[in-house]
XYZ file of C-alpha atoms in Angstrom:
783
model
C 45.272 29.521 -23.014
C 45.540 27.707 -19.679
C 47.262 24.350 -19.431
C 45.501 21.597 -17.461
C 48.205 21.772 -14.733
C 47.739 25.547 -14.373
C 43.968 25.134 -14.320
C 44.178 22.699 -11.448
C 46.733 24.794 -9.531
C 44.672 27.948 -9.879
C 41.489 26.125 -8.953
C 42.943 24.818 -5.699
C 44.498 28.078 -4.497
C 41.807 30.660 -5.091
C 40.706 33.092 -2.400
C 36.993 33.412 -1.662
C 36.814 36.665 -3.632
C 38.561 35.062 -6.598
C 36.239 32.082 -6.397
C 33.248 34.378 -6.746
C 34.837 36.201 -9.677
C 35.628 32.845 -11.274
C 32.054 31.705 -10.678
C 30.663 34.749 -12.452
C 32.956 34.082 -15.424
C 31.888 30.460 -15.437
C 28.277 31.556 -15.627
C 28.892 33.482 -18.849
C 28.171 31.844 -22.216
C 31.216 29.961 -23.491
C 31.718 32.093 -26.599
C 35.467 32.713 -26.296
C 38.489 30.442 -25.707
C 39.297 32.273 -22.465
C 35.861 31.710 -21.002
C 35.909 28.090 -22.161
C 39.269 27.613 -20.410
C 38.015 29.199 -17.206
C 34.899 27.011 -17.387
C 37.147 23.955 -17.667
C 38.971 25.126 -14.555
C 35.663 24.964 -12.673
C 35.515 21.258 -13.373
C 39.141 20.631 -12.414
C 39.058 22.730 -9.240
C 38.144 21.743 -5.707
C 34.990 23.846 -5.729
C 32.839 20.817 -4.914
C 31.823 20.656 -1.227
C 34.011 18.906 1.320
C 32.664 15.392 1.808
C 33.291 15.736 5.546
C 30.958 18.715 5.726
C 29.526 19.940 8.996
C 25.967 18.670 8.813
C 24.546 21.217 11.222
C 26.089 24.188 9.411
C 24.955 22.739 6.088
C 21.417 22.431 7.455
C 21.561 26.076 8.559
C 22.872 27.191 5.146
C 20.264 25.352 3.112
C 17.461 26.255 5.523
C 18.186 29.931 4.986
C 18.013 29.455 1.230
C 14.723 27.557 1.548
C 13.259 30.346 3.673
C 14.250 32.887 1.046
C 12.826 31.035 -1.949
C 9.594 30.217 -0.086
C 9.131 33.799 1.040
C 5.783 34.994 -0.384
C 7.506 38.109 -1.732
C 9.962 36.045 -3.793
C 8.843 35.462 -7.363
C 9.895 32.265 -9.090
C 12.210 34.062 -11.522
C 14.270 35.329 -8.568
C 14.985 31.926 -7.074
C 18.021 31.076 -9.174
C 19.742 34.386 -8.448
C 19.153 33.816 -4.723
C 20.757 30.368 -4.919
C 23.693 31.527 -7.017
C 24.519 34.500 -4.815
C 26.891 32.196 -2.964
C 30.219 31.837 -4.783
C 30.652 28.146 -4.020
C 27.163 27.380 -5.281
C 27.802 29.417 -8.429
C 31.051 27.538 -9.039
C 29.350 24.179 -8.757
C 26.543 25.384 -10.997
C 28.894 26.654 -13.683
C 30.431 23.196 -13.981
C 27.114 21.632 -14.995
C 25.067 24.516 -16.413
C 25.904 23.518 -19.990
C 24.015 20.251 -19.467
C 20.699 22.109 -19.308
C 18.489 22.374 -22.374
C 15.927 24.777 -20.970
C 15.520 27.506 -18.384
C 13.564 25.061 -16.259
C 16.513 22.656 -16.264
C 18.919 25.485 -15.417
C 16.749 26.354 -12.417
C 16.834 22.805 -11.121
C 20.606 22.559 -11.675
C 20.993 25.674 -9.526
C 19.030 23.903 -6.791
C 21.184 20.775 -7.116
C 24.314 22.941 -6.874
C 22.941 24.675 -3.773
C 22.252 21.250 -2.265
C 25.889 20.260 -2.922
C 24.964 17.339 -5.149
C 26.486 18.113 -8.562
C 28.711 15.034 -8.210
C 25.815 13.081 -9.728
C 26.626 14.536 -13.148
C 29.424 13.560 -15.504
C 30.172 16.441 -17.853
C 31.866 14.097 -20.345
C 29.514 11.106 -20.312
C 25.867 12.083 -20.375
C 24.398 8.592 -20.467
C 21.385 8.676 -18.178
C 21.347 12.468 -18.055
C 17.830 12.816 -19.451
C 16.355 10.386 -16.931
C 18.171 12.026 -14.022
C 17.058 15.471 -15.151
C 13.464 14.252 -15.320
C 13.663 12.948 -11.745
C 15.058 16.270 -10.542
C 12.375 18.263 -12.316
C 9.695 16.068 -10.742
C 11.267 16.537 -7.301
C 11.403 20.309 -7.762
C 7.718 20.349 -8.631
C 6.442 17.811 -6.120
C 8.293 19.137 -3.073
C 7.568 22.741 -4.062
C 5.898 23.764 -0.820
C 8.936 22.752 1.256
C 11.507 24.146 -1.188
C 11.750 21.560 -3.968
C 15.092 19.764 -4.307
C 16.561 21.906 -1.518
C 13.657 21.131 0.783
C 14.162 17.417 0.201
C 17.856 17.698 1.017
C 17.501 19.777 4.185
C 14.855 17.389 5.540
C 17.203 14.470 4.821
C 20.194 16.268 6.375
C 18.255 17.021 9.546
C 17.407 13.359 10.019
C 20.944 12.207 9.253
C 22.301 14.633 11.849
C 19.794 13.355 14.391
C 20.691 9.762 13.498
C 24.376 10.529 14.051
C 23.546 12.137 17.373
C 25.057 15.494 16.444
C 24.355 18.247 18.939
C 21.954 20.956 17.876
C 22.192 24.540 19.074
C 19.655 26.678 17.214
C 16.607 26.561 14.940
C 18.716 27.326 11.847
C 20.382 23.943 12.307
C 17.071 22.101 12.300
C 16.643 22.144 16.070
C 13.320 22.222 17.868
C 13.511 24.881 20.570
C 11.392 23.808 23.519
C 9.032 26.303 25.117
C 8.908 25.666 28.863
C 6.629 28.584 29.773
C 3.362 28.228 31.704
C 1.342 27.996 28.480
C 3.827 25.751 26.694
C 2.447 23.146 24.264
C 2.604 19.471 25.215
C 1.583 16.120 23.749
C 0.527 12.873 25.425
C -0.045 9.502 23.780
C -2.729 7.225 25.179
C -3.921 3.715 24.349
C -6.752 4.283 21.832
C -10.307 3.133 22.442
C -12.912 2.124 19.877
C -15.305 -0.563 18.695
C -13.802 -4.035 19.205
C -15.377 -6.374 16.669
C -14.144 -9.419 18.597
C -15.632 -8.480 21.964
C -18.780 -6.732 20.771
C -22.012 -8.658 21.344
C -22.911 -8.040 17.723
C -25.291 -5.083 17.907
C -22.742 -2.303 17.349
C -20.923 -4.374 14.738
C -24.138 -4.951 12.781
C -24.952 -1.240 12.933
C -21.473 -0.360 11.662
C -21.576 -2.987 8.903
C -24.992 -1.873 7.660
C -23.796 1.734 7.590
C -20.770 0.557 5.594
C -22.993 -1.202 3.047
C -25.230 1.858 2.726
C -22.136 4.035 2.166
C -21.087 2.186 -1.018
C -22.479 4.856 -3.421
C -20.404 7.510 -1.654
C -17.084 5.650 -1.472
C -13.903 5.347 -3.485
C -10.911 3.056 -3.059
C -7.276 4.133 -3.067
C -4.444 1.658 -3.626
C -0.826 2.700 -2.995
C 1.002 0.253 -5.275
C 4.199 2.222 -5.831
C 6.516 0.315 -3.492
C 9.475 -1.524 -4.947
C 8.904 -4.693 -2.900
C 12.614 -5.485 -2.854
C 12.283 -7.996 0.006
C 9.990 -10.261 -2.003
C 12.617 -10.932 -4.665
C 9.814 -11.429 -7.177
C 11.030 -12.108 -10.719
C 9.491 -13.107 -14.030
C 10.021 -16.861 -14.403
C 10.668 -16.498 -18.133
C 12.677 -13.286 -18.482
C 14.199 -13.019 -15.008
C 13.049 -9.384 -14.752
C 12.204 -7.974 -11.320
C 8.466 -7.622 -10.763
C 6.412 -5.297 -8.535
C 4.360 -6.532 -5.565
C 1.067 -6.118 -7.450
C 2.042 -9.095 -9.627
C 2.650 -11.518 -6.772
C 0.669 -14.691 -7.671
C -1.149 -15.198 -4.373
C -3.843 -17.875 -3.901
C -4.270 -18.399 -7.625
C -4.294 -14.787 -8.869
C -2.312 -11.591 -8.616
C -2.650 -9.536 -5.455
C -4.186 -6.735 -7.510
C -6.935 -8.975 -8.885
C -7.638 -10.190 -5.370
C -8.220 -6.617 -4.190
C -10.630 -5.956 -7.059
C -12.585 -9.116 -6.211
C -12.922 -7.900 -2.626
C -14.163 -4.523 -3.830
C -16.645 -6.101 -6.206
C -18.004 -8.264 -3.387
C -19.023 -5.193 -1.371
C -20.688 -3.663 -4.438
C -22.517 -6.954 -5.036
C -23.729 -7.108 -1.436
C -25.097 -3.554 -1.732
C -26.863 -4.512 -4.980
C -28.402 -7.613 -3.409
C -29.760 -5.617 -0.465
C -30.843 -2.383 -2.136
C -31.198 -3.261 -5.826
C -28.737 -0.614 -7.035
C -25.419 -1.339 -8.743
C -22.662 1.186 -8.075
C -19.150 1.119 -9.503
C -16.696 2.392 -6.908
C -13.920 4.429 -8.576
C -10.385 3.264 -7.895
C -7.330 5.520 -7.655
C -4.052 3.614 -8.024
C -0.692 5.127 -7.141
C 2.073 3.418 -9.092
C 5.760 4.216 -9.592
C 8.626 3.601 -11.982
C 10.192 1.033 -9.634
C 10.587 -2.277 -11.483
C 8.312 -1.073 -14.272
C 5.514 -0.878 -11.733
C 3.342 1.618 -13.632
C 3.471 -0.310 -16.912
C 2.966 -3.681 -15.219
C -0.083 -2.514 -13.264
C -1.662 -1.132 -16.422
C -0.919 -4.421 -18.199
C -2.682 -6.396 -15.451
C -5.752 -4.175 -15.649
C -5.857 -4.343 -19.435
C -5.510 -8.136 -19.398
C -8.413 -8.262 -16.936
C -10.398 -5.931 -19.262
C -10.492 -3.451 -16.376
C -12.352 -6.122 -14.446
C -15.616 -5.270 -16.142
C -15.586 -1.833 -14.514
C -14.571 0.339 -17.462
C -11.211 2.057 -17.809
C -12.804 5.373 -16.865
C -13.435 4.107 -13.303
C -9.670 3.863 -12.708
C -7.176 6.671 -12.342
C -3.489 5.707 -12.307
C -0.981 8.253 -11.074
C 2.732 7.837 -10.639
C 4.647 8.156 -7.361
C 7.858 10.214 -7.639
C 11.205 8.454 -7.386
C 13.698 10.126 -5.073
C 17.452 9.819 -4.468
C 18.968 7.610 -1.805
C 21.072 9.694 0.591
C 24.240 8.242 2.134
C 24.225 8.165 5.931
C 27.996 8.765 5.981
C 28.279 12.042 4.058
C 24.713 13.054 3.077
C 25.593 12.695 -0.616
C 23.132 11.264 -3.105
C 24.144 7.730 -4.008
C 24.907 6.969 -7.646
C 25.449 3.734 -9.537
C 27.546 5.673 -12.035
C 27.731 9.240 -13.239
C 24.291 10.586 -14.223
C 22.686 7.470 -12.711
C 21.080 8.121 -9.325
C 20.097 5.249 -7.059
C 16.372 5.893 -6.715
C 13.552 4.582 -4.552
C 9.855 5.502 -4.344
C 9.234 8.400 -1.957
C 7.032 6.486 0.498
C 3.264 6.012 0.404
C 2.719 9.274 2.316
C 3.208 11.214 -0.916
C -0.153 9.852 -2.033
C -2.220 12.754 -0.687
C -0.344 15.663 -2.237
C 0.254 13.704 -5.418
C -3.469 12.928 -5.670
C -4.177 16.633 -5.326
C -1.446 17.700 -7.770
C -2.576 15.199 -10.405
C -6.260 16.030 -10.070
C -7.172 12.644 -8.573
C -8.904 14.112 -5.525
C -10.861 16.464 -7.768
C -11.766 13.514 -10.017
C -13.146 11.542 -7.067
C -14.897 14.436 -5.333
C -16.234 16.441 -8.258
C -16.638 13.993 -11.135
C -17.733 10.934 -9.149
C -19.269 12.789 -6.187
C -17.427 10.605 -3.688
C -17.155 11.743 -0.089
C -14.820 9.169 1.441
C -12.413 6.389 0.518
C -10.970 3.155 1.808
C -7.203 2.818 1.564
C -5.478 -0.555 1.649
C -2.014 -1.742 0.746
C -1.339 -4.288 -1.951
C 0.757 -6.486 0.349
C -2.124 -7.221 2.738
C -4.557 -9.645 1.063
C -6.619 -10.298 4.234
C -7.799 -6.725 4.888
C -11.343 -7.414 3.625
C -12.000 -10.436 5.836
C -15.594 -10.626 7.098
C -16.678 -7.376 8.824
C -13.380 -5.461 8.956
C -13.634 -3.039 6.036
C -17.402 -2.606 6.150
C -17.251 -1.762 9.866
C -14.398 0.678 9.293
C -16.259 2.518 6.539
C -19.538 2.310 8.426
C -18.219 4.040 11.543
C -16.392 6.655 9.504
C -19.382 7.375 7.305
C -22.044 7.315 10.017
C -20.068 9.540 12.404
C -18.687 11.818 9.646
C -15.148 11.134 10.794
C -12.170 12.674 8.962
C -9.998 9.561 9.215
C -9.982 6.055 10.647
C -7.723 3.059 11.336
C -8.473 -0.674 11.352
C -6.243 -2.012 14.109
C -5.449 -5.265 15.898
C -3.269 -6.820 18.564
C 0.502 -6.426 18.347
C 3.344 -8.342 19.966
C 5.749 -6.461 22.205
C 8.902 -5.640 20.247
C 7.358 -6.142 16.796
C 8.945 -3.988 14.072
C 5.693 -2.266 13.183
C 3.985 0.995 13.996
C 1.291 1.458 16.619
C -1.970 3.331 16.824
C -2.252 5.854 19.644
C -4.750 8.416 20.859
C -3.052 11.801 20.669
C -3.906 14.447 23.217
C -2.186 17.692 22.303
C -2.240 21.050 24.041
C -1.290 23.757 21.542
C -1.524 26.739 23.906
C -4.072 29.468 24.620
C -6.477 26.928 26.120
C -6.812 24.888 22.890
C -6.549 21.076 22.795
C -6.497 18.661 19.870
C -7.583 14.999 19.883
C -7.507 12.098 17.481
C -6.093 8.653 16.772
C -2.791 8.512 14.911
C 0.177 6.321 14.079
C 3.712 6.197 15.450
C 6.351 4.221 13.558
C 8.457 1.862 15.664
C 11.584 3.763 14.623
C 10.163 6.857 16.396
C 9.322 5.211 19.750
C 12.360 6.544 21.621
C 12.019 10.015 20.178
C 8.341 10.287 21.142
C 8.557 8.475 24.442
C 6.576 5.364 23.523
C 7.473 2.632 26.023
C 6.981 -0.985 24.995
C 4.738 -2.512 27.653
C 2.649 -5.652 27.752
C -1.104 -5.336 27.892
C -2.644 -5.662 31.354
C -6.200 -6.339 30.202
C -6.230 -9.714 31.906
C -6.384 -11.826 28.751
C -3.406 -13.868 29.803
C -1.334 -12.923 26.763
C 1.455 -10.904 28.378
C 3.409 -10.845 25.117
C 0.870 -8.480 23.560
C 1.626 -4.777 23.588
C -0.717 -2.321 25.283
C -0.605 -0.325 22.031
C -2.374 -1.936 19.045
C -0.792 -2.336 15.619
C -1.181 0.104 12.766
C -2.159 -1.947 9.713
C -2.610 0.781 7.069
C -6.201 -0.256 6.456
C -7.656 3.229 6.474
C -10.810 5.292 6.095
C -10.438 8.858 4.823
C -12.768 11.792 4.275
C -11.660 13.079 0.875
C -12.730 16.699 1.314
C -11.064 16.889 4.740
C -7.744 15.691 3.272
C -8.045 17.996 0.273
C -8.576 21.001 2.528
C -5.750 20.001 4.894
C -3.225 19.779 2.058
C -4.359 23.114 0.624
C -4.023 24.985 3.917
C -1.228 23.212 5.782
C 2.235 22.367 4.336
C 2.726 19.707 7.055
C -0.234 17.784 5.651
C 1.467 17.480 2.269
C 4.264 15.259 3.626
C 2.932 13.547 6.757
C 5.274 11.587 9.008
C 8.528 12.346 7.177
C 11.170 9.754 8.020
C 14.591 8.619 6.815
C 15.330 5.021 7.754
C 19.108 4.683 8.008
C 19.223 1.380 9.858
C 19.636 -0.808 6.781
C 21.941 -0.969 3.775
C 20.570 0.032 0.398
C 21.542 -2.502 -2.250
C 22.019 -1.625 -5.897
C 23.935 -2.642 -9.014
C 26.615 -0.219 -10.211
C 27.381 0.753 -13.809
C 29.798 -2.191 -14.068
C 27.100 -4.668 -13.107
C 28.572 -5.242 -9.651
C 26.336 -5.571 -6.574
C 26.906 -2.759 -4.094
C 25.477 -1.750 -0.727
C 25.632 1.502 1.190
C 24.155 2.572 4.499
C 21.538 5.155 3.591
C 17.909 5.798 2.846
C 15.467 8.027 1.066
C 13.187 10.609 2.540
C 9.773 9.041 2.794
C 6.464 9.972 4.328
C 3.688 7.850 5.814
C 0.150 8.154 4.467
C -1.467 7.259 7.786
C 0.082 10.251 9.544
C -2.171 12.636 7.635
C -4.321 11.891 10.696
C -2.054 14.275 12.665
C -3.418 17.147 10.591
C -7.061 16.045 10.950
C -7.392 16.096 14.724
C -10.449 17.671 16.298
C -10.192 20.823 18.396
C -11.603 21.301 21.887
C -11.512 24.399 24.091
C -11.460 22.202 27.212
C -9.431 19.162 28.201
C -11.450 15.997 27.669
C -11.822 13.051 30.012
C -10.337 9.765 28.785
C -13.849 8.406 28.161
C -14.496 11.115 25.568
C -11.250 10.764 23.594
C -12.642 8.231 21.126
C -15.490 10.545 20.094
C -13.071 13.218 18.826
C -11.142 13.253 15.553
C -9.730 10.207 13.739
C -10.946 6.882 15.171
C -9.854 3.256 15.563
C -11.808 0.016 15.095
C -10.326 -3.269 16.357
C -10.499 -6.843 15.101
C -8.627 -10.113 15.358
C -5.219 -9.735 13.728
C -5.676 -12.250 10.928
C -9.020 -10.634 10.096
C -7.236 -7.314 9.500
C -3.707 -7.993 8.342
C -1.333 -10.726 7.317
C 1.091 -9.235 4.878
C 3.152 -10.709 2.060
C 6.128 -8.333 2.115
C 9.208 -10.526 2.080
C 10.341 -13.845 0.731
C 10.768 -16.591 3.297
C 14.370 -17.730 3.442
C 14.946 -21.395 2.679
C 14.852 -23.377 5.894
C 13.552 -20.445 7.933
C 10.714 -21.012 10.384
C 9.797 -17.320 10.380
C 6.495 -16.901 8.551
C 5.699 -13.335 9.621
C 5.178 -10.965 6.662
C 5.805 -13.732 4.108
C 3.375 -14.998 1.453
C 3.611 -18.414 3.152
C 2.519 -17.012 6.513
C -0.237 -14.928 4.960
C -1.677 -17.952 3.165
C -1.586 -19.986 6.365
C -3.555 -17.220 8.104
C -6.003 -17.287 5.185
C -6.516 -20.998 5.801
C -6.890 -20.495 9.546
C -9.629 -17.991 8.765
C -11.169 -20.597 6.477
C -11.254 -23.143 9.264
C -12.890 -20.604 11.571
C -15.528 -19.829 8.924
C -16.244 -23.485 8.122
C -16.715 -24.280 11.798
C -19.213 -21.386 12.046
C -21.001 -22.939 9.045
C -21.308 -26.246 10.892
C -18.506 -28.105 9.104
C -16.226 -30.528 10.863
C -12.585 -29.951 9.936
C -9.197 -31.063 11.214
C -7.138 -28.431 13.034
C -5.199 -26.242 10.645
C -1.429 -26.726 10.535
C 1.055 -25.189 12.947
C 3.744 -22.958 11.462
C 6.308 -25.749 11.415
C 3.883 -28.332 10.043
C 2.899 -25.916 7.280
C 6.536 -25.345 6.310
C 7.238 -29.086 6.316
C 4.048 -30.454 4.765
C 1.702 -27.627 3.723
C -1.728 -26.764 5.150
C -3.910 -29.433 6.730
C -6.576 -28.640 4.119
C -7.363 -25.875 1.623
C -10.653 -23.989 1.437
C -11.034 -20.915 -0.771
C -14.113 -19.084 -1.972
C -15.224 -16.143 -4.084
C -15.553 -13.092 -1.782
C -19.019 -12.383 -3.239
C -20.214 -15.591 -1.588
C -20.356 -13.208 1.390
C -18.280 -11.252 1.979
C -19.877 -11.305 5.441
C -19.611 -14.617 7.220
C -23.198 -14.157 8.437
C -24.222 -14.440 4.784
C -21.929 -17.347 3.975
C -23.163 -19.472 6.887
C -26.650 -19.361 5.365
C -25.326 -20.636 2.027
C -23.058 -23.339 3.484
C -24.753 -25.506 6.089
C -22.846 -28.412 7.520
C -20.528 -31.107 6.292
C -17.006 -32.430 6.709
C -13.595 -31.770 5.211
C -11.103 -34.553 5.716
C -7.394 -34.011 6.278
C -5.663 -33.272 2.962
C -8.857 -32.107 1.269
C -9.244 -29.120 -1.041
C -12.415 -27.139 -1.733
C -12.472 -24.154 -4.090
C -15.885 -22.510 -4.345
C -15.439 -19.769 -6.936
C -19.113 -18.822 -7.121
C -21.404 -16.341 -5.404
C -24.603 -18.359 -5.814
C -24.113 -21.586 -3.877
C -26.505 -23.675 -1.819
C -24.499 -26.312 0.015
C -25.820 -28.598 2.727
C -24.125 -31.628 4.243
C -21.159 -31.724 1.888
C -18.465 -34.289 2.611
C -15.100 -33.925 0.880
C -12.203 -36.346 0.885
C -10.003 -35.189 -1.984
C -10.450 -32.163 -4.250
C -13.597 -30.254 -5.236
C -13.115 -27.254 -7.526
C -16.163 -25.217 -8.568
C -15.615 -22.368 -11.013
C -18.378 -20.053 -12.201
C -17.094 -18.180 -15.244
C -19.765 -15.524 -14.666
C -20.236 -15.522 -10.884
C -22.074 -12.177 -10.579
C -23.844 -11.495 -13.870
C -23.174 -10.790 -17.528
C -21.191 -8.266 -19.547
C -22.935 -5.592 -21.607
C -21.902 -4.571 -25.129
C -19.193 -2.303 -23.719
C -17.641 -5.097 -21.658
C -18.974 -3.782 -18.336
C -20.258 -6.185 -15.733
C -23.972 -5.968 -15.004
C -25.194 -7.662 -11.834
C -28.162 -9.860 -12.799
C -29.455 -13.402 -12.759
C -27.342 -14.550 -15.710
C -24.675 -16.300 -13.675
C -23.343 -19.667 -12.612
C -24.887 -21.384 -9.584
C -24.231 -24.623 -7.745
C -26.530 -26.723 -5.535
C -24.920 -29.518 -3.507
C -27.130 -31.376 -1.029
C -26.038 -34.542 0.767
C -23.078 -34.914 -1.590
C -19.915 -36.879 -0.909
C -16.756 -36.174 -2.941
C -14.179 -38.966 -2.862
C -10.965 -38.852 -4.877
C -7.196 -38.849 -4.464
C -7.049 -35.045 -4.558
C -3.775 -33.163 -4.145
C -0.489 -35.030 -4.230
C 0.859 -33.443 -1.042
C 4.312 -34.930 -1.606
C 4.768 -33.357 -5.040
C 7.872 -31.158 -5.104
C 6.379 -28.451 -7.341
C 3.541 -27.589 -4.951
C 3.633 -23.935 -3.921
C 0.700 -23.656 -1.566
C 0.604 -19.896 -1.071
C 0.296 -19.506 -4.835
C -2.323 -22.281 -4.866
C -0.148 -24.020 -7.389
C -0.721 -27.686 -6.602
C -0.431 -31.020 -8.389
C -3.690 -32.991 -8.271
C -3.874 -36.740 -8.744
C -7.656 -36.625 -9.068
C -10.366 -34.042 -8.556
C -14.030 -33.266 -9.020
C -14.131 -30.209 -11.267
C -17.327 -28.246 -11.978
C -17.130 -25.436 -14.550
C -20.184 -23.213 -15.024
C -20.329 -21.116 -18.203
C -22.511 -18.009 -18.367
C -26.043 -18.511 -17.043
C -25.984 -22.127 -15.893
C -26.709 -24.417 -12.945
C -25.207 -27.547 -11.476
C -27.338 -29.635 -9.114
C -26.223 -32.725 -7.217
C -28.295 -34.307 -4.452
C -27.945 -37.510 -2.413
C -24.967 -38.706 -4.408
C -21.395 -39.909 -3.957
C -19.047 -38.713 -6.715
C -15.981 -40.979 -6.686
C -12.743 -40.626 -8.591
C -11.677 -38.110 -11.212
C -14.602 -36.205 -12.762
C -14.921 -33.049 -14.812
C -18.378 -31.504 -15.256
C -18.740 -28.620 -17.713
C -22.093 -26.861 -17.960
C -22.689 -24.748 -21.084
C -24.344 -21.345 -20.963
C -28.138 -21.640 -20.739
C -28.112 -25.191 -19.356
C -28.601 -27.135 -16.158
C -26.681 -30.289 -15.266
C -28.198 -32.672 -12.751
C -26.096 -35.398 -11.122
C -27.662 -38.264 -9.169
C -26.700 -41.666 -7.838
C -26.618 -44.573 -10.264
C -27.465 -48.206 -9.625
C -24.251 -48.760 -7.675
C -22.204 -46.600 -5.266
C -19.547 -46.115 -7.941
C -22.036 -45.092 -10.652
C -23.491 -41.609 -11.214
C -26.092 -40.335 -13.658
C -25.654 -37.001 -15.457
C -28.464 -35.185 -17.231
C -27.893 -31.964 -19.227
C -30.958 -29.909 -20.151
C -31.866 -26.366 -21.214
C -32.170 -23.998 -18.271
C -35.713 -22.907 -17.451
C -36.841 -20.093 -15.164
C -37.297 -22.368 -12.158
C -33.701 -23.549 -12.427
C -32.367 -19.966 -12.527
C -32.599 -19.576 -8.770
C -30.630 -17.085 -6.748
C -30.445 -16.056 -3.127
C -32.793 -13.301 -1.980
C -31.174 -10.851 0.462
C -33.000 -8.858 3.143
C -32.270 -7.243 6.474
C -33.540 -8.844 9.675
C -37.018 -7.576 10.482
C -37.695 -6.183 7.008
């Protein structure tokens, strides 16, 4: 019967041999008082690892264990005995083994002990134990091909050691031993080449776009929505709960709904041209961060799965992983049994999609060959030709992977696209476009240089920006993951340059320098490069492997990732800046359509007063601007005006707006069948405005509650047109002054004409006949 003092004294003065003996006793079932006392000594002793551990030796130790457990000759049942063969590991394990409720949990506790992380458990207070155990079990399963929990830790340790600048002497310590022989491998990074949608004369762009439209029946969409979005500070206005990025109310709707509208617009365009409706399946990666998974499902359910059917969606959850302290490589906790967790980066999406059967679902059940990937925080990715050109080139050329890219400012904290030329030895070369994160520039020798293309914009980098608007061949990715462990976790990084903020168990705000191991989805391209048995000339690089297509920056990306600080003039990556870019695109489009508009606001003017005007439209009005300019033909928008055209069927010619015009078709694309699925047909709302002048007070631009990027504005007056079901609104040669609300019932047409005086209008409501149920007829030039 050992006293607590004796337990502590014995525990701190044991020889290595005695420690191992003690560990074996600790591992025995606690059926006798003696064993229970010795077990207690494990907890009181100093058998936990030294917090000032030698990172390089720890890397070597864990790496050896990982090699052993991943050895093909090692069966799973042997793993725990391998890990517990070390006395210190056994001692740590014995202190927490009683917390396990199954053999599976005992296995993962052995891995945690081998990683030196048992401090996360409190043997007396097990609040949060079940949740922590679940996270660990998921880690052990997900990171299985790099060693599970141990693999995660050794990858994190290696990057912490590199971050601290610790010298590395051998491969066991995570070093890369350079081969300097005559056939040694080497890698060069070049400026990528590809179709430039801005500079092209139109012929190649049209070919790519048409190929993209034709590819619709073969495509899927993949949305990585698992990020925590901490920098947005988004909270529920009623409950104060933190909200995920998908729920950001941008331009009048959530970001997620906006993405589905964009997708539907491409399906609608295909239907208009080829007469076939196809529902593109959508795979959505969520996470547990801020209730992300539940919130995303709630949005989709509230939208009735956007008329697509629940079966066309597959939601799968991104694993949460521990934050690792940069100071001592220990997992950060907010209290015992409460790990500080973050999503494991969007690069987990490929292996997770394979593990959860999502790739099989897309390839085998839906017969899809390729997919478009876009991030939730970038609402401008589908502008005009960008996504259709990207998919068109990928599909037509049978490419394994592709990037939509754009110009980038020198020094910007964002990754770049490069053309990789890699010699792997024995006369074999590999080629393909890829991504390099800005945090890796020094390591990989990327030098920030201004472009010398003669465009007069010296502040632009010679390397274009990676935007994470991607094209991917599904079967190519599936095969890469199955045959190459590096493909499972592409671009592993550990960003230790910022503090991780969290709330401890006492409700106090804390911050620690650290990060979580995360991977980058775009770097799967590194495993999809094309092989050549000869070195290629620079002119041939673009024809090999993953590709790049270029467009104007605000036609590809303008993200809403962080909240703009009060008083700050920095709009980059804020919802404010993204909305301003949306309105600059709108001005560009309206000018193409023959409209006269004032110049859109500068950054400072937007912050001080809002946009010069607002123009928004349903993406199915196009989505190609070449289509929209045939539907909208000339007019003027005065300063301070607002036009919302939420309809796909619109015929507008010589429209003048001074004030607010809001058109809303409740059924813009067709009708719902008995199962609630949208069917593209002629039963939709349509608007015809010819020689119409709208004059009202419009938005009160001085109102303090206006939040322009949310399109939450206070109107003094407006002209509102609401079209229900299959209906039409027609106004010709008329001035509509003041505050008016026109509501057209399903199956009716409303005609508005000028009255006897300029301030008088006549309104006639009648049943809709076949002649009034017009719609645009789509065809290709020359057909």
